mmCIF file of C-alpha atoms in Angstrom:
data_model
loop_
_atom_site.group_PDB
_atom_site.id
_atom_site.type_symbol
_atom_site.label_atom_id
_atom_site.label_comp_id
_atom_site.label_asym_id
_atom_site.label_seq_id
_atom_site.Cartn_x
_atom_site.Cartn_y
_atom_site.Cartn_z
ATOM 1 C CA ALA A 1 0.111 -0.004 0.094
ATOM 2 C CA ILE A 2 1.041 3.426 -0.538
ATOM 3 C CA LEU A 3 0.195 6.411 1.700
ATOM 4 C CA ARG A 4 0.479 9.879 -0.139
ATOM 5 C CA THR A 5 1.007 12.569 2.207
ATOM 6 C CA SER A 6 1.959 16.092 1.373
ATOM 7 C CA LEU A 7 5.641 15.357 2.517
ATOM 8 C CA GLY A 8 5.956 12.574 0.349
ATOM 9 C CA ASP A 9 4.865 8.612 -0.165
ATOM 10 C CA VAL A 10 4.831 6.179 2.532
ATOM 11 C CA HIS A 11 5.348 2.373 1.462
ATOM 12 C CA VAL A 12 3.633 -0.068 3.649
ATOM 13 C CA LYS A 13 3.604 -3.898 3.602
ATOM 14 C CA LEU A 14 0.334 -5.387 4.569
ATOM 15 C CA PHE A 15 -0.257 -8.714 6.173
ATOM 16 C CA PRO A 16 -3.982 -9.653 5.303
ATOM 17 C CA ASP A 17 -3.348 -13.488 6.132
ATOM 18 C CA ASP A 18 -2.215 -12.529 9.558
ATOM 19 C CA VAL A 19 -4.627 -9.607 10.412
ATOM 20 C CA PRO A 20 -7.617 -10.056 8.090
ATOM 21 C CA ARG A 21 -9.952 -7.700 9.584
ATOM 22 C CA THR A 22 -7.596 -5.024 10.120
ATOM 23 C CA ILE A 23 -6.372 -4.914 6.719
ATOM 24 C CA GLU A 24 -10.264 -5.085 5.503
ATOM 25 C CA ASN A 25 -10.866 -2.018 7.767
ATOM 26 C CA PHE A 26 -7.681 -0.078 6.601
ATOM 27 C CA THR A 27 -8.250 -0.718 3.034
ATOM 28 C CA ALA A 28 -11.744 -0.137 2.778
ATOM 29 C CA HIS A 29 -11.351 3.457 4.544
ATOM 30 C CA ALA A 30 -8.652 3.990 2.131
ATOM 31 C CA ARG A 31 -10.559 3.243 -0.903
ATOM 32 C CA ASN A 32 -13.726 5.413 0.342
ATOM 33 C CA GLY A 33 -11.821 8.353 1.020
ATOM 34 C CA TYR A 34 -12.061 8.062 4.886
ATOM 35 C CA TYR A 35 -8.286 9.143 5.200
ATOM 36 C CA ASP A 36 -8.406 12.098 2.787
ATOM 37 C CA ASP A 37 -6.865 15.411 4.093
ATOM 38 C CA VAL A 38 -6.419 13.482 7.658
ATOM 39 C CA ILE A 39 -3.822 15.287 9.675
ATOM 40 C CA PHE A 40 -0.798 13.728 11.578
ATOM 41 C CA HIS A 41 -2.298 14.305 14.998
ATOM 42 C CA ARG A 42 0.477 13.275 17.328
ATOM 43 C CA VAL A 43 4.391 13.594 16.041
ATOM 44 C CA ILE A 44 7.055 12.777 18.379
ATOM 45 C CA LYS A 45 10.450 13.742 16.434
ATOM 46 C CA GLY A 46 12.706 10.662 16.063
ATOM 47 C CA PHE A 47 10.132 8.253 17.513
ATOM 48 C CA MET A 48 6.714 7.966 15.894
ATOM 49 C CA ILE A 49 3.790 9.739 14.554
ATOM 50 C CA GLN A 50 0.131 9.086 14.515
ATOM 51 C CA THR A 51 -2.614 9.558 11.798
ATOM 52 C CA GLY A 52 -6.050 8.212 10.841
ATOM 53 C CA ASP A 53 -8.172 10.041 13.235
ATOM 54 C CA PRO A 54 -10.896 11.707 11.148
ATOM 55 C CA LEU A 55 -11.361 14.364 13.832
ATOM 56 C CA GLY A 56 -7.456 15.192 14.102
ATOM 57 C CA ASP A 57 -7.501 14.844 17.848
ATOM 58 C CA GLY A 58 -6.569 11.345 18.753
ATOM 59 C CA THR A 59 -9.946 10.194 19.939
ATOM 60 C CA GLY A 60 -10.311 7.744 16.935
ATOM 61 C CA GLY A 61 -12.931 7.082 14.528
ATOM 62 C CA GLU A 62 -14.750 3.950 13.816
ATOM 63 C CA SER A 63 -14.387 1.008 11.858
ATOM 64 C CA CYS A 64 -15.683 0.459 8.251
ATOM 65 C CA TRP A 65 -18.351 -1.579 9.890
ATOM 66 C CA GLY A 66 -19.759 1.021 11.870
ATOM 67 C CA GLY A 67 -18.327 0.216 15.143
ATOM 68 C CA GLU A 68 -15.313 -1.383 16.970
ATOM 69 C CA PHE A 69 -13.875 -4.696 16.062
ATOM 70 C CA GLU A 70 -11.535 -7.105 17.917
ATOM 71 C CA ASP A 71 -7.889 -6.476 18.241
ATOM 72 C CA GLU A 72 -5.743 -8.762 16.190
ATOM 73 C CA PHE A 73 -2.342 -9.754 17.785
ATOM 74 C CA VAL A 74 0.110 -11.991 15.965
ATOM 75 C CA ARG A 75 3.323 -13.166 17.749
ATOM 76 C CA ASP A 76 5.331 -12.598 14.519
ATOM 77 C CA LEU A 77 3.956 -9.030 13.962
ATOM 78 C CA ARG A 78 5.629 -6.621 16.577
ATOM 79 C CA HIS A 79 7.101 -3.209 17.035
ATOM 80 C CA ASP A 80 10.973 -4.287 17.067
ATOM 81 C CA ARG A 81 12.226 -2.189 14.593
ATOM 82 C CA PRO A 82 11.860 1.227 12.774
ATOM 83 C CA PHE A 83 9.181 1.949 10.242
ATOM 84 C CA THR A 84 6.609 -0.481 11.636
ATOM 85 C CA VAL A 85 3.242 0.411 11.109
ATOM 86 C CA SER A 86 0.084 -0.566 13.113
ATOM 87 C CA PRO A 87 -3.561 0.715 14.290
ATOM 88 C CA PRO A 88 -3.975 1.564 17.813
ATOM 89 C CA ALA A 89 -5.109 -1.147 20.031
ATOM 90 C CA ALA A 90 -8.467 -0.793 21.932
ATOM 91 C CA LEU A 91 -8.250 0.372 25.367
ATOM 92 C CA PRO A 92 -10.356 -1.409 28.316
#
């Protein structure tokens, strides 16, 4: 997938076999324009950036199905190197 930003493109590898609902939600939103003109609402230089929140304040949005869906955790997919992309996990 390619995320097109005002500062250049970001190429990401998707894992639909491992996290199918997460990828379905992301690609459905991308295709329907949900992420168009959404800002990076959290930037910590040298560490991380966050985007995808339609309100731009970090409070989140909703899934392509209209509500929440269960987090998909996979042992082999983790944040152990730079340039890792994932959705936020739901908080209890």
